Amino acid sequence: MAQPRFLMLLLLGVAATLVVRPLLTDEVGAKARSGIVVGAAVDWGLLQQPGPYQSLFLEHYSSLTPENEMKMDALAPAPDRLDFGRADDLVEWAAAHHIKVHGHTLVWHRQLPAWLEQRRWTRPELAAFLRRYVTTVVRHFRGRVGSWDVINEPLAADGSLRRNVWLRVLGRGYIADALRWAHAADPSARLYINEFDVERNGPKRRAMYRLLRGLKRQGVPLDGIGLQAHLTTQWHPGGRELRWVMGRYAALGLRVDVSELDVAIGPQAGELTRQARIYRSVAAACRQEPACQRFATWGFTDSSTWLGSGRRPLPFDAAGQPKPAWQAVRAGLGR
Ligand code: 9MR
């Protein structure tokens, strides 16, 4: 009598594996897909006015990155004064429309206030300024800005640390220090290092990996890497390469978000199709990598892009119509 019972259990086991496992896998897949937040950098001057730019954004996006309003030149107009006016308006608007805000950016070498660049700093002075700045800004937006690009573009093209004012005066410890100060100011904010040209394999990718690994080993509060992904139809990672690169960073226990994607095109025929293919492969890589939780482009319509509208790098055309790239994003993300 033991044998039929055993057979029955075996059959039940097999059936359970066949039926339940795919269900679970599907559920996990669906969660990963629906969990991806689709965002874009925005021009606050345009976004705040009711009009086609605003409605296009509200229809399709659930996260924004202020293109310029939270950079140091905007927030620190004078040595002894911070100005949160425009950034506060933006954050308030976002909250009213249920849009998440990704803060950009606390420590960078560009868009620094002129007074800061002109001054000759001693190490203790600059350290005190940066500590106060990071602490005050992150605390000011605590609970309203859920994630921050704490460090932006710390690497040079050859993979060495960029010789910006922070490195020159403070030494390489400025990266860990800024992350620690930001974490102390808002322990629930997710903290990122954001960089370009690290989505392809090469010296800069390897250097970024070593930098992130070193920070994690030291226990520095760091949650993720933002892959800017400023691409062109001539210069872009292949799908397999991108998935591999994302997996390497993810293995460090980090989120791996697409933070500033755009794909510039040239005048040749067929460029919009090539562009769409690249958008699709980046979106698909993000969907397949569970650590990728935010898929953000740098702008969303070709009418407003840092590259100038001739390069037509974004998913909507200058009239706000969806391009093949937008269908590709949806397909890549499984929506
Ligand atoms: O889009 C931003 C543009 O309006 C500014 O003039 C420019 C100044 O440096 O910065 C642009 O945004 C950059 C972002 O802050 C960091 N990654 C590269 C982006 C495009 O240059």
mmCIF file of N, CA and C and ligand atoms in Angstrom, residues 41 66-68 71 104-105 108 110-111 152-153 194 196 228 230 260 262 298 305-306, ligand 1:
data_model
loop_
_atom_site.group_PDB
_atom_site.id
_atom_site.type_symbol
_atom_site.label_atom_id
_atom_site.label_comp_id
_atom_site.label_asym_id
_atom_site.label_seq_id
_atom_site.Cartn_x
_atom_site.Cartn_y
_atom_site.Cartn_z
ATOM 1 N N ALA A 41 14.153 63.782 -16.641
ATOM 2 C CA ALA A 41 14.605 65.094 -16.182
ATOM 3 C C ALA A 41 13.650 66.128 -16.774
ATOM 4 N N PRO A 66 15.002 67.123 -11.311
ATOM 5 C CA PRO A 66 15.128 68.521 -11.750
ATOM 6 C C PRO A 66 16.409 68.677 -12.561
ATOM 7 N N GLU A 67 16.287 69.214 -13.773
ATOM 8 C CA GLU A 67 17.457 69.286 -14.648
ATOM 9 C C GLU A 67 18.516 70.229 -14.069
ATOM 10 N N ASN A 68 18.092 71.307 -13.438
ATOM 11 C CA ASN A 68 19.067 72.282 -12.932
ATOM 12 C C ASN A 68 18.773 72.863 -11.540
ATOM 13 N N LYS A 71 21.060 71.994 -8.365
ATOM 14 C CA LYS A 71 22.515 72.021 -8.478
ATOM 15 C C LYS A 71 23.057 73.120 -7.566
ATOM 16 N N HIS A 104 19.087 65.914 -7.668
ATOM 17 C CA HIS A 104 20.267 65.944 -8.555
ATOM 18 C C HIS A 104 20.854 67.341 -8.510
ATOM 19 N N THR A 105 22.019 67.548 -8.083
ATOM 20 C CA THR A 105 22.992 66.616 -7.537
ATOM 21 C C THR A 105 23.803 67.355 -6.482
ATOM 22 N N TRP A 108 29.341 67.842 -7.384
ATOM 23 C CA TRP A 108 29.693 67.736 -8.814
ATOM 24 C C TRP A 108 30.777 68.767 -9.105
ATOM 25 N N ARG A 110 30.619 70.620 -11.975
ATOM 26 C CA ARG A 110 30.064 71.664 -12.841
ATOM 27 C C ARG A 110 28.904 72.359 -12.125
ATOM 28 N N GLN A 111 28.502 73.492 -12.718
ATOM 29 C CA GLN A 111 27.437 74.294 -12.128
ATOM 30 C C GLN A 111 27.694 74.561 -10.638
ATOM 31 N N ASN A 152 28.227 63.105 -8.373
ATOM 32 C CA ASN A 152 27.993 63.070 -9.815
ATOM 33 C C ASN A 152 29.327 63.097 -10.568
ATOM 34 N N GLU A 153 29.491 62.125 -11.449
ATOM 35 C CA GLU A 153 30.616 62.097 -12.390
ATOM 36 C C GLU A 153 31.994 62.204 -11.712
ATOM 37 N N ASN A 194 26.340 58.795 -9.566
ATOM 38 C CA ASN A 194 25.774 58.883 -10.915
ATOM 39 C C ASN A 194 26.918 59.172 -11.887
ATOM 40 N N PHE A 196 28.539 58.796 -16.260
ATOM 41 C CA PHE A 196 28.342 58.447 -17.675
ATOM 42 C C PHE A 196 29.487 57.577 -18.178
ATOM 43 N N GLN A 228 24.110 56.871 -16.411
ATOM 44 C CA GLN A 228 23.507 57.992 -17.141
ATOM 45 C C GLN A 228 23.042 57.550 -18.524
ATOM 46 N N HIS A 230 24.111 58.342 -21.698
ATOM 47 C CA HIS A 230 24.002 59.304 -22.804
ATOM 48 C C HIS A 230 24.603 58.617 -24.032
ATOM 49 N N GLU A 260 19.778 58.793 -16.926
ATOM 50 C CA GLU A 260 19.740 59.970 -17.819
ATOM 51 C C GLU A 260 19.735 59.559 -19.288
ATOM 52 N N ASP A 262 19.509 59.100 -23.066
ATOM 53 C CA ASP A 262 19.071 59.689 -24.338
ATOM 54 C C ASP A 262 19.920 59.064 -25.437
ATOM 55 N N TRP A 298 16.823 61.771 -20.000
ATOM 56 C CA TRP A 298 17.231 63.149 -19.679
ATOM 57 C C TRP A 298 16.422 64.099 -20.552
ATOM 58 N N THR A 305 16.010 69.530 -24.878
ATOM 59 C CA THR A 305 17.089 68.607 -24.551
ATOM 60 C C THR A 305 18.413 69.353 -24.538
ATOM 61 N N TRP A 306 19.315 68.933 -23.655
ATOM 62 C CA TRP A 306 20.622 69.577 -23.536
ATOM 63 C C TRP A 306 21.422 69.435 -24.829
HETATM 64 O O1 9MR B 1 20.711 69.232 -18.946
HETATM 65 C C1 9MR B 1 21.606 70.012 -18.176
HETATM 66 C C2 9MR B 1 21.847 71.353 -18.874
HETATM 67 O O2 9MR B 1 20.644 72.109 -18.876
HETATM 68 C C3 9MR B 1 22.951 72.098 -18.177
HETATM 69 O O3 9MR B 1 23.258 73.281 -18.906
HETATM 70 C C4 9MR B 1 24.171 71.208 -18.087
HETATM 71 C C5 9MR B 1 25.298 71.963 -17.416
HETATM 72 O O4 9MR B 1 26.358 71.191 -17.079
HETATM 73 O O5 9MR B 1 23.855 70.038 -17.369
HETATM 74 C C6 9MR B 1 22.912 69.254 -18.024
HETATM 75 O O6 9MR B 1 22.647 68.068 -17.304
HETATM 76 C C7 9MR B 1 23.710 67.156 -17.099
HETATM 77 C C8 9MR B 1 23.481 66.490 -15.769
HETATM 78 O O7 9MR B 1 23.345 67.446 -14.764
HETATM 79 C C9 9MR B 1 24.610 65.517 -15.435
HETATM 80 N N1 9MR B 1 24.821 64.572 -16.494
HETATM 81 C C10 9MR B 1 24.940 65.113 -17.842
HETATM 82 C C11 9MR B 1 23.747 66.026 -18.142
HETATM 83 C C12 9MR B 1 23.798 66.520 -19.583
HETATM 84 O O8 9MR B 1 24.913 67.328 -19.775
#
